[in-house]
mmCIF file of C-alpha atoms in Angstrom:
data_model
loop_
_atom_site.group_PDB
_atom_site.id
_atom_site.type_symbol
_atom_site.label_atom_id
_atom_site.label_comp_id
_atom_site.label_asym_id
_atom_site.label_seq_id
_atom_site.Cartn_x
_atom_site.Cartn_y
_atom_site.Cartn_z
ATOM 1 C CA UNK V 282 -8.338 3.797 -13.268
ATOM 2 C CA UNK V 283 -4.528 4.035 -13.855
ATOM 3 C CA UNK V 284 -3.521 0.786 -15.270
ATOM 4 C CA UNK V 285 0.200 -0.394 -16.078
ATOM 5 C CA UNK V 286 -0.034 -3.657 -17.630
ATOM 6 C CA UNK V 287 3.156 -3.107 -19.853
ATOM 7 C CA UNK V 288 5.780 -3.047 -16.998
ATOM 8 C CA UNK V 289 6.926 -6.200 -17.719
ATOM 9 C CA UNK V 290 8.572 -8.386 -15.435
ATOM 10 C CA UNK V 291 11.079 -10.440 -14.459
ATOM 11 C CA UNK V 292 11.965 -7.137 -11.929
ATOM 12 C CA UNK V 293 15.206 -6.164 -10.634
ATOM 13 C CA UNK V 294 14.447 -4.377 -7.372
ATOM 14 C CA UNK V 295 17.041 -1.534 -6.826
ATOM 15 C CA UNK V 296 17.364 -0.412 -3.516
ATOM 16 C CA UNK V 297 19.883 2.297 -3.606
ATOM 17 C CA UNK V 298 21.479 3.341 -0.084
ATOM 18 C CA UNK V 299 17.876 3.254 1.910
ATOM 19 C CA UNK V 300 18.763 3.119 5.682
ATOM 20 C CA UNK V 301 16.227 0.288 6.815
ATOM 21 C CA UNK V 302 13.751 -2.480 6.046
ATOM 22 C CA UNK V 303 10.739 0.190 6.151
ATOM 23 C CA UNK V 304 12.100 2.641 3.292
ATOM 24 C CA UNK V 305 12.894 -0.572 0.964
ATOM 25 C CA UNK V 306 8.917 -1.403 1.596
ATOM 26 C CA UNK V 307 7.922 -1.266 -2.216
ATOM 27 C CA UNK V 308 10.485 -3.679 -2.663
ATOM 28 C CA UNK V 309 9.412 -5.772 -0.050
ATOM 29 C CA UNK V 310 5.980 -5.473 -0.901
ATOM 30 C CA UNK V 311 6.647 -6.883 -3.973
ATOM 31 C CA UNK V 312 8.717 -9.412 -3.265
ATOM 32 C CA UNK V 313 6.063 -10.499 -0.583
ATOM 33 C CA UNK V 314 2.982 -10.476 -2.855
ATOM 34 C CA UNK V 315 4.632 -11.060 -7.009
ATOM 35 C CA UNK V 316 7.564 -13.096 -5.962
ATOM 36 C CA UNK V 317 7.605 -14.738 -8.993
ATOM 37 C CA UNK V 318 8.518 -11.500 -10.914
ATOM 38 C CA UNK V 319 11.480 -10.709 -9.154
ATOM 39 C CA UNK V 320 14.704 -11.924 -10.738
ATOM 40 C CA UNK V 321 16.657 -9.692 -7.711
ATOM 41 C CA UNK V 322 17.881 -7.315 -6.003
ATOM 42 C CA UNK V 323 20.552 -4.192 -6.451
ATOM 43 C CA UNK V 324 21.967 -2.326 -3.627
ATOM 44 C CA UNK V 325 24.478 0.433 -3.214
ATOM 45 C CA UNK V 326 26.948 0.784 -0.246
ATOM 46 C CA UNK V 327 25.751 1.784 2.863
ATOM 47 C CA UNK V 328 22.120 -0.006 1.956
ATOM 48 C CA UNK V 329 20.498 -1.396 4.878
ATOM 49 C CA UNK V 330 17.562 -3.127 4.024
ATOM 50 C CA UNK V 331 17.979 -6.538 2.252
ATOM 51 C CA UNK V 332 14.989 -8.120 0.369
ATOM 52 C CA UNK V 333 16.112 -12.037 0.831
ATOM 53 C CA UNK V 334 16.253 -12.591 -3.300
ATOM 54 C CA UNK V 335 19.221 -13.125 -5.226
ATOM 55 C CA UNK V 336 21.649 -9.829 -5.624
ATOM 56 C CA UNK V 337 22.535 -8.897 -9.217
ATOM 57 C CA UNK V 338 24.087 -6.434 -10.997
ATOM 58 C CA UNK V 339 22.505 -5.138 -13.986
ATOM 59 C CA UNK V 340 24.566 -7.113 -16.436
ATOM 60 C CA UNK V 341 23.684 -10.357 -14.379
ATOM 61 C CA UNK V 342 20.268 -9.271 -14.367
ATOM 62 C CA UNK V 343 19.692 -8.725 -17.828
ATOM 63 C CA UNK V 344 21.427 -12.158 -18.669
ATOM 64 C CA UNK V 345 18.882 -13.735 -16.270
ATOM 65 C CA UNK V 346 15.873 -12.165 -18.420
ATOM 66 C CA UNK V 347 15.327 -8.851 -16.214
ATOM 67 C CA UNK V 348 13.297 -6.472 -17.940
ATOM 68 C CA UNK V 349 11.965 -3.725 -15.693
ATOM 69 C CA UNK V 350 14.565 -1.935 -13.297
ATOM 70 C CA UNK V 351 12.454 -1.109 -10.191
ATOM 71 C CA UNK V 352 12.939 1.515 -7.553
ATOM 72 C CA UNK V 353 12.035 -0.288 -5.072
ATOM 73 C CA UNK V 354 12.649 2.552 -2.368
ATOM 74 C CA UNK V 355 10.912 5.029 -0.797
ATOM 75 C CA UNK V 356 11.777 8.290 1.393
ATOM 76 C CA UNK V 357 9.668 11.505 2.579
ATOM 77 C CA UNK V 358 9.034 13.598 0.182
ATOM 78 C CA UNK V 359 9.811 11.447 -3.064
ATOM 79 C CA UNK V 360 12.543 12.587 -4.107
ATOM 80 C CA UNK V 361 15.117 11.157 -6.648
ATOM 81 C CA UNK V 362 18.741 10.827 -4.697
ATOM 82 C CA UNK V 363 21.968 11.857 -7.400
ATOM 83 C CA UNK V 364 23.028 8.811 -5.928
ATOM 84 C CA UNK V 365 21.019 6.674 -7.613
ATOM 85 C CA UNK V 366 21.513 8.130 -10.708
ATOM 86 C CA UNK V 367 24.117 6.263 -12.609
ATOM 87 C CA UNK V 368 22.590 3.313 -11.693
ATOM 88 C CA UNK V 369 19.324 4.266 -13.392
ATOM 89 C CA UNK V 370 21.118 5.090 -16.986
ATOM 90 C CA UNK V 371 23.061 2.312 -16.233
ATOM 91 C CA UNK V 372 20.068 -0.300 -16.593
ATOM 92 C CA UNK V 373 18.840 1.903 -19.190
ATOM 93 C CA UNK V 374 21.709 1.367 -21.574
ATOM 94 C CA UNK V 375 21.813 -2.424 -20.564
ATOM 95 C CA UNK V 376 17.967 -3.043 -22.188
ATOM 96 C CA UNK V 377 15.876 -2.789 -19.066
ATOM 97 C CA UNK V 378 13.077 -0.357 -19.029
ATOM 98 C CA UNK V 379 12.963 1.547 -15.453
ATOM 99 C CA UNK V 380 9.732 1.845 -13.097
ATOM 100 C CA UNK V 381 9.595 4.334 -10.263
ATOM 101 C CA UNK V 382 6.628 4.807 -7.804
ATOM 102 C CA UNK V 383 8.870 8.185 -6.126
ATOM 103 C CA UNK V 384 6.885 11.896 -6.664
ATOM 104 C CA UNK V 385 9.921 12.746 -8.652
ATOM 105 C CA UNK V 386 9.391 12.154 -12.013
ATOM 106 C CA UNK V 387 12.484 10.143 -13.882
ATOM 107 C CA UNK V 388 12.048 12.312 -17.335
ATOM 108 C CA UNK V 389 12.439 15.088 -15.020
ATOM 109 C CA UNK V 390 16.378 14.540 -14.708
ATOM 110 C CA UNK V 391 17.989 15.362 -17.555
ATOM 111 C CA UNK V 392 20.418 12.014 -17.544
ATOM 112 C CA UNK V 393 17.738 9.573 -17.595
ATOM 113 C CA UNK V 394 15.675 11.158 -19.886
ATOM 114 C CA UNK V 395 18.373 11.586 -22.341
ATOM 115 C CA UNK V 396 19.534 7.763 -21.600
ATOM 116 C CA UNK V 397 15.823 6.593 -22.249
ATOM 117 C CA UNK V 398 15.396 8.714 -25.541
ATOM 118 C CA UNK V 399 18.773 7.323 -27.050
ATOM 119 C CA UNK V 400 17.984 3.602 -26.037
ATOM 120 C CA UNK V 401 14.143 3.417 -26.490
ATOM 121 C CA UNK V 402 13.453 2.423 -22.927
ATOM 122 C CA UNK V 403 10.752 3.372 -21.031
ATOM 123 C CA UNK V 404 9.783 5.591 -18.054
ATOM 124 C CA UNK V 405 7.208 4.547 -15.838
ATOM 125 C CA UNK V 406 6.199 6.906 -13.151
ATOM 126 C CA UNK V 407 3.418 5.053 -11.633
ATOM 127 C CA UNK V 408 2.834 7.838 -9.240
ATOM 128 C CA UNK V 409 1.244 9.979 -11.591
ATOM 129 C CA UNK V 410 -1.684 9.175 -12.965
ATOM 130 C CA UNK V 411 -2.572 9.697 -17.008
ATOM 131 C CA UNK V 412 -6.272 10.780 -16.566
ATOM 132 C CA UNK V 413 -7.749 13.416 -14.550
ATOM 133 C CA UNK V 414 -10.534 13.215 -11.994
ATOM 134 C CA UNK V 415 -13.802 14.922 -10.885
ATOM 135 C CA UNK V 416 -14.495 15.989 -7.618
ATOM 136 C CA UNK V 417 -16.042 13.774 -5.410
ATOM 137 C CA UNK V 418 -19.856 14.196 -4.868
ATOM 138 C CA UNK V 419 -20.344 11.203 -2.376
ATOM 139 C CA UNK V 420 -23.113 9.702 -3.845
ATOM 140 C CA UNK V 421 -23.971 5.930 -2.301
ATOM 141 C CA UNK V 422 -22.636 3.386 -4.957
ATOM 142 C CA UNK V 423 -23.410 -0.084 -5.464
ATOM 143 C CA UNK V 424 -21.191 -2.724 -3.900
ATOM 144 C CA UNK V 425 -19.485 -3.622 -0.984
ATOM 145 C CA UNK V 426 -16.377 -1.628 0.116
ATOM 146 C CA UNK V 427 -13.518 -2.320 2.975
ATOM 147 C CA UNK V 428 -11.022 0.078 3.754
ATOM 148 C CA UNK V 429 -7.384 -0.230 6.129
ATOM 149 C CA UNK V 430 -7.014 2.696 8.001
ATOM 150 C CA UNK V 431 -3.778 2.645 10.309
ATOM 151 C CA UNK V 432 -2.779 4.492 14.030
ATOM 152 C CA UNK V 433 0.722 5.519 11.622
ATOM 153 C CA UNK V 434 1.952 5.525 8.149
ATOM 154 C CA UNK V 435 3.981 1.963 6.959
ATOM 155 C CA UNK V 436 1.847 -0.035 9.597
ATOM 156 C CA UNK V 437 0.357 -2.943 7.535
ATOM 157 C CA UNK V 438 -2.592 -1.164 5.694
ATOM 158 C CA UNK V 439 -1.791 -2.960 2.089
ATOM 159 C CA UNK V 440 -0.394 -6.034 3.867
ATOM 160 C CA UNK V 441 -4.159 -6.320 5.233
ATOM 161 C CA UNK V 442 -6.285 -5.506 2.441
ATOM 162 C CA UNK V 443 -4.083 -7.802 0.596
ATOM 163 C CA UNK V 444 -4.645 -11.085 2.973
ATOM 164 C CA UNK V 445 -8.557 -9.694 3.015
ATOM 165 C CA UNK V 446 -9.024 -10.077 -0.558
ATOM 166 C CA UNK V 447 -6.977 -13.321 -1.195
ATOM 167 C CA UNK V 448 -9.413 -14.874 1.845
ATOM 168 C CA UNK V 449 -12.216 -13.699 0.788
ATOM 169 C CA UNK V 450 -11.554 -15.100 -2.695
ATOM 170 C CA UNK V 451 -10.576 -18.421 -0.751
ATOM 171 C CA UNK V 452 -14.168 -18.472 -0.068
ATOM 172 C CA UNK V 453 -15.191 -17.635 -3.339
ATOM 173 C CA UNK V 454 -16.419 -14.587 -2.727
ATOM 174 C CA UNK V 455 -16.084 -11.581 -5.563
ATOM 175 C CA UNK V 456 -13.215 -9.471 -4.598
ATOM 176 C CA UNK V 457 -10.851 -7.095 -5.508
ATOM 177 C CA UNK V 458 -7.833 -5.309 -4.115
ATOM 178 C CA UNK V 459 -7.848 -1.903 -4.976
ATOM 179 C CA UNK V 460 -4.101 0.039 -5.100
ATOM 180 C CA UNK V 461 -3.656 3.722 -3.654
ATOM 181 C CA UNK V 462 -0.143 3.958 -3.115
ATOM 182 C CA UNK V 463 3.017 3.304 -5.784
ATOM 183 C CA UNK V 464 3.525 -0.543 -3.985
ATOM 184 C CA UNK V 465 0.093 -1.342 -4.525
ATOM 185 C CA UNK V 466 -0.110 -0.535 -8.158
ATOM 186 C CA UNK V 467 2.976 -2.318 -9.174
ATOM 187 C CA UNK V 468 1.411 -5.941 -7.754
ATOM 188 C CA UNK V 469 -1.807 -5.402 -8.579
ATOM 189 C CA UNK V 470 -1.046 -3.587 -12.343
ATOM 190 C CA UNK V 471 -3.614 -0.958 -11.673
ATOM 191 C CA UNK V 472 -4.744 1.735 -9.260
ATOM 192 C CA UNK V 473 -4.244 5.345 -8.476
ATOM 193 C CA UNK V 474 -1.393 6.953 -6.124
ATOM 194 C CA UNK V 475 -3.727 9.017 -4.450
ATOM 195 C CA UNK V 476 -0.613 11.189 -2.457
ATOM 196 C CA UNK V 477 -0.041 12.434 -6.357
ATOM 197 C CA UNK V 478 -3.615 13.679 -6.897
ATOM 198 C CA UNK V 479 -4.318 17.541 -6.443
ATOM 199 C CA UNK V 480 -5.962 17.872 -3.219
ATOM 200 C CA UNK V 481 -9.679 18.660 -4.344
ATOM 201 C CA UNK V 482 -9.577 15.748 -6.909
ATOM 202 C CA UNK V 483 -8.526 13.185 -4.204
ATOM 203 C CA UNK V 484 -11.968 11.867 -3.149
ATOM 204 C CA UNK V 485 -13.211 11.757 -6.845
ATOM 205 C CA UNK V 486 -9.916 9.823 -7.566
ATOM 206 C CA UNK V 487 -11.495 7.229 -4.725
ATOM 207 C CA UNK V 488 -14.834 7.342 -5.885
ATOM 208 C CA UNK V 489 -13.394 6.422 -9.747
ATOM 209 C CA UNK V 490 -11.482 3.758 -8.340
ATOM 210 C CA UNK V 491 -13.799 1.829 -6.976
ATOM 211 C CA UNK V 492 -17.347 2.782 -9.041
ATOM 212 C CA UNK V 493 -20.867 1.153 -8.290
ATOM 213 C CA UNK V 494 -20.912 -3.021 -8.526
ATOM 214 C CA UNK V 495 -22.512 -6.023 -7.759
ATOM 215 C CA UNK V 496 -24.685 -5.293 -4.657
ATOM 216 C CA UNK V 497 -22.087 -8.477 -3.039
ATOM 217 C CA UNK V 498 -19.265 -7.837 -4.349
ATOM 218 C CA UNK V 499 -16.305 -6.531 -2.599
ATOM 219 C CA UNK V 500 -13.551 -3.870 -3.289
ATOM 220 C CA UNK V 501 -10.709 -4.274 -0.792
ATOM 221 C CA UNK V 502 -8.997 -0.606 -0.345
ATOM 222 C CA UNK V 503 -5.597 -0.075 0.386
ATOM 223 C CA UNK V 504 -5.664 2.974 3.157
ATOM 224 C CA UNK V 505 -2.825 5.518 3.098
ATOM 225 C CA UNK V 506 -1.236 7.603 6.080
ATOM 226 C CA UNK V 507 -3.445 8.283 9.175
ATOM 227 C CA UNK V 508 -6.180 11.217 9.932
ATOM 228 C CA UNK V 509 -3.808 11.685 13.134
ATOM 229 C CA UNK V 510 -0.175 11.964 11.105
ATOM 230 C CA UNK V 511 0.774 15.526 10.792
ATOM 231 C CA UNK V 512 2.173 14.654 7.619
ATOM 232 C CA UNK V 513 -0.499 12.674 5.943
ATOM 233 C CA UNK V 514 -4.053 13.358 7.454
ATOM 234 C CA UNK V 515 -5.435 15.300 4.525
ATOM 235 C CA UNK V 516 -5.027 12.253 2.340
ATOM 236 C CA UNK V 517 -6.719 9.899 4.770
ATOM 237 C CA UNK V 518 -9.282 11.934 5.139
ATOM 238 C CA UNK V 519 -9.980 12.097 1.553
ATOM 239 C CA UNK V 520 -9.377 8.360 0.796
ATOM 240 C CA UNK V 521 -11.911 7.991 3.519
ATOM 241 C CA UNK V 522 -14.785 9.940 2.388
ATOM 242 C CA UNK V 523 -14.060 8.649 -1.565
ATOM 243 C CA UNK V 524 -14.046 5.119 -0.358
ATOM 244 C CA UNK V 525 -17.045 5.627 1.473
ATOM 245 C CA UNK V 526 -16.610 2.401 3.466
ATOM 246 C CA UNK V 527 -19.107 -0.255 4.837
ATOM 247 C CA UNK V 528 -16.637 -1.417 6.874
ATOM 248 C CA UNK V 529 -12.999 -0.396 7.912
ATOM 249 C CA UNK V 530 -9.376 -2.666 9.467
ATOM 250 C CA UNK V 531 -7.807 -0.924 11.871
ATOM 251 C CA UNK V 532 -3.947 -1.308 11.609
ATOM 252 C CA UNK V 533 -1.307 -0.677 14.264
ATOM 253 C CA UNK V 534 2.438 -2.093 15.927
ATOM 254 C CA UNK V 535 2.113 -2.317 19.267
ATOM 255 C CA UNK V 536 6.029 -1.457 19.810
ATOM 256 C CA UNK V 537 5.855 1.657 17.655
ATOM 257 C CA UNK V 538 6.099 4.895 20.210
ATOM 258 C CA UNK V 539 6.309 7.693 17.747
ATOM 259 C CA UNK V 540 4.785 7.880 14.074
ATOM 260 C CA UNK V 541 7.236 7.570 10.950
ATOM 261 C CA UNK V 542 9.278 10.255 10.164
ATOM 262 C CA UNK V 543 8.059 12.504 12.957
ATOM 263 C CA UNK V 544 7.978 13.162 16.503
ATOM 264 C CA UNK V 545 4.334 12.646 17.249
ATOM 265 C CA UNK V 546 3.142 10.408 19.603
ATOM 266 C CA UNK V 547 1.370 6.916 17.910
ATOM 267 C CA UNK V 548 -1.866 7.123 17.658
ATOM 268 C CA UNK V 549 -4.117 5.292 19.792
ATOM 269 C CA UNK V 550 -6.225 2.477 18.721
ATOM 270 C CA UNK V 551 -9.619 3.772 20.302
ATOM 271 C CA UNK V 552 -8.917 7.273 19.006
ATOM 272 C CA UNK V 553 -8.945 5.705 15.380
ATOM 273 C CA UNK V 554 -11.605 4.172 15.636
ATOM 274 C CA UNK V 555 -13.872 6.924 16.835
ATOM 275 C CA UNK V 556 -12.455 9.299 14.519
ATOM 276 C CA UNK V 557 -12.937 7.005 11.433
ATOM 277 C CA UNK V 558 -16.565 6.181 11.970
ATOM 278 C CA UNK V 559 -17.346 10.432 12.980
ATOM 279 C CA UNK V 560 -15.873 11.474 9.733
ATOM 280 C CA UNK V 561 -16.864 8.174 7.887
ATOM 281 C CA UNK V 562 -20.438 8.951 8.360
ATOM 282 C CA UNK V 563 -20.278 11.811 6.199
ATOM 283 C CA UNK V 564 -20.372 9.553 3.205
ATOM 284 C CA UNK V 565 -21.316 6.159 4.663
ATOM 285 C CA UNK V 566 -24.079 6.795 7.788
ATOM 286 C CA UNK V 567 -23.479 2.844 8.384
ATOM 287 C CA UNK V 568 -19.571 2.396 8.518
ATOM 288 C CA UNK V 569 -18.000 0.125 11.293
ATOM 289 C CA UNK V 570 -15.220 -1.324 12.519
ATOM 290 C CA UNK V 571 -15.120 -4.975 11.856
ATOM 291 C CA UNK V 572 -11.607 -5.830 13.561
ATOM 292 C CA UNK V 573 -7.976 -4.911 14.129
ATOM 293 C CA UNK V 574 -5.025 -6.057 11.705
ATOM 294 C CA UNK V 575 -1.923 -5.899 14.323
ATOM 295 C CA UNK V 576 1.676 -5.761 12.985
ATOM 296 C CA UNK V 577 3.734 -8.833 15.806
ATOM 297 C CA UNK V 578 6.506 -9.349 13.853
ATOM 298 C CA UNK V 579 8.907 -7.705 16.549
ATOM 299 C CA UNK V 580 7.679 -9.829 19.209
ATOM 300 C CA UNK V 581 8.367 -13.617 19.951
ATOM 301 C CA UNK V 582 5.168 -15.759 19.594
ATOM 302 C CA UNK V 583 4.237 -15.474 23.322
ATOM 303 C CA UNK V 584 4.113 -11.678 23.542
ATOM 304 C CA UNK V 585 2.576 -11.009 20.056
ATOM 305 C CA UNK V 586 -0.764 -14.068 21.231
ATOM 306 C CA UNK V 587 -0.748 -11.828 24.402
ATOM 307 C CA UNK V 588 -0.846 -8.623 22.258
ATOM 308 C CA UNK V 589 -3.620 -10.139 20.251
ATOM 309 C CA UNK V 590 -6.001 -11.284 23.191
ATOM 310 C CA UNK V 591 -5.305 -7.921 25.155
ATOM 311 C CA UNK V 592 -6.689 -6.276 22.418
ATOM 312 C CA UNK V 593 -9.425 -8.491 21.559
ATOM 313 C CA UNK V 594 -11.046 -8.465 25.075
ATOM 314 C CA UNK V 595 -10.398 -4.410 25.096
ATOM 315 C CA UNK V 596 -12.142 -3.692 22.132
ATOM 316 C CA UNK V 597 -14.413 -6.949 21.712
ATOM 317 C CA UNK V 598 -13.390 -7.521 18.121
ATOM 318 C CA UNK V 599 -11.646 -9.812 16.178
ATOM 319 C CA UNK V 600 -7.793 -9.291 15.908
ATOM 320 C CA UNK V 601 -5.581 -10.716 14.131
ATOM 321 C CA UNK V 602 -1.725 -10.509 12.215
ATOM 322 C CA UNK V 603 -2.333 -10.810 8.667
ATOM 323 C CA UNK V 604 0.966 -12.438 8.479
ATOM 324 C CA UNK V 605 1.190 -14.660 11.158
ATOM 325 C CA UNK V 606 -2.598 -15.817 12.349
ATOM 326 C CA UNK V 607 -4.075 -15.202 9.127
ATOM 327 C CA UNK V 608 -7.216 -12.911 8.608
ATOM 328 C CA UNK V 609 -10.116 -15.414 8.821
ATOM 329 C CA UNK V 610 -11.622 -13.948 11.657
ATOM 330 C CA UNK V 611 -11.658 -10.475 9.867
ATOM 331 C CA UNK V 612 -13.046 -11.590 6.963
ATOM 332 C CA UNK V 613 -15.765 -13.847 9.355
ATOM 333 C CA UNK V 614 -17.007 -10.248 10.757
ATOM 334 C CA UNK V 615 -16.894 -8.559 7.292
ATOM 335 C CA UNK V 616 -19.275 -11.350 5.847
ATOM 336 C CA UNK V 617 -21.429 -11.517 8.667
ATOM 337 C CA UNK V 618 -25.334 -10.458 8.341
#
């Protein structure tokens, strides 16, 4: 597993110029689940997404204790914007050491590398993985898994598995959350960004991540993409058959028409569900669907308990926001003989 235990917080979450709330969702994330390692934010002109924590400039920061400067962005493709540059040395030469979860790597631009050698800072690229991986052979392991899977991309999958494991350690049952996206792995410390592993290593990557167990115990895993995003299916389908899941969330937003980033049509629910137990039996012959994690936030509390109960008596599972009902009844059906 790739741990980073030695990105020390407090955090200043840099946002750059990111165009809404969903591209500032490491951020976010963060702020959501590790609040108390966030000293702030930094934004540039132009930014609209706003994380609700104090804003600072990197001289502020640093004053307040900042130690880590955190991209807390993200954009297709991964890519480091010139833009963002400056502000990158900038924290460098202040004293704070930078993290970035983006593809691009930061020692690969010639300005922050050079600022980071002549300070002593460090570069974490928490993307990329320091270990290699075998190939998966989809051998049964011992243990209990979970896995999110999602009708789009940015729908709630680490949101879910999140709530999942903090209720299921409410009940004081042995749990743990693992990360398989850049957000993930900077609050939980550890995990693998799965979207940076070469393609046949993918479902070994899984498999490593979340090895044999106590025959109760639990590993919560953060799902990536969708199998129906043009984009992203070839990862899900290799997180799915690494996880090799007893049981699997299904995550959607009922007022999202069109996936993220593309044209495509959502998915729909039904189709998710079929398609994740046909190609989850390759590796797990007893995978189900134990309930659906749905995304309300857009609607007022009237529409999203109408959402809810809709699909509920549709699909005869337990659904549920994560955020705003809680995930009790999710984790009832996960736990039940």
């Amino acid at each position: 597993m790739a741990d980073f235990p030695d990105i020390l917080p407090p955090f200043l979450i840099f946002l750059g110029d990111v165009p809404d709330a969903l591209a500032a969702k490491t951020g976010q994330g963060i702020v959501d689940w590790r609040r108390e390692r966030v000293a702030g934010q930094m934004r540039l002109t132009g930014c609209g997404a706003d994380l609700g924590v104090p804003e600072l400039g990197i001289g502020e920061a640093c004053r307040l204790g900042a130690k880590t400067f955190v991209i807390g962005a993200v954009n297709p493709g991964g890519t480091l914007p010139d833009a963002w540059v400056a502000s990158i040395v900038a924290a460098l030469e202040a004293g704070m050491d930078v993290a970035s979860g983006m593809h691009a790597r930061l020692g690969a631009v010639e300005a922050i590398a050079t600022a980071a050698a002549s300070t002593g800072r460090r570069l974490h690229d928490v993307r990329h993985s320091t270990r290699t991986f075998p190939t998966g052979n989809g051998k049964r392991r011992s243990g209990r898994r979970v896995l999110t899977v999602g009708t789009d991309c940015s729908i709630g999958k680490k949101y879910t598995a999140l709530a999942v494991e903090r209720e299921l350690h409410r009940r004081d049952v042995a749990a743990h959350f693992r990360a398989t996206g850049q957000t993930g792995i900077l609050i939980a410390g550890s995990g693998v960004a799965i979207d940076a592993v070469v393609a046949d290593f993918i479902s070994g990557a899984v498999e490593t991540l979340t090895p044999n167990n106590h025959p109760e115990h639990w590993d919560v895993i953060e799902g990536q993409g969708s199998l129906f995003h043009p984009s992203f299916a070839g990862v899900s389908l290799a997180l799915l058959h690494g996880a090799q899941p007893d049981a699997f969330i299904v995550c959607h937003e009922p007022t999202r028409r069109t996936m993220r980033n593309v044209a495509t049509p959502i998915a729909d629910v039904d189709d998710v569900i079929e398609a994740t137990i046909r190609h989850g039996r390759l590796t797990n012959p007893g995978i189900r669907c134990v309930g659906l994690a749905i995304d309300t936030s857009r609607l007022a509390d009237d529409e999203a308990e109408r959402i809810l109960a809709e699909h509920a008596a549709r699909f005869h599972l337990p659904v549920c926001d994560p955020i705003r009902t809680g995930v009790a009844p999710l984790v009832d059906e996960l736990l039940a003989p």
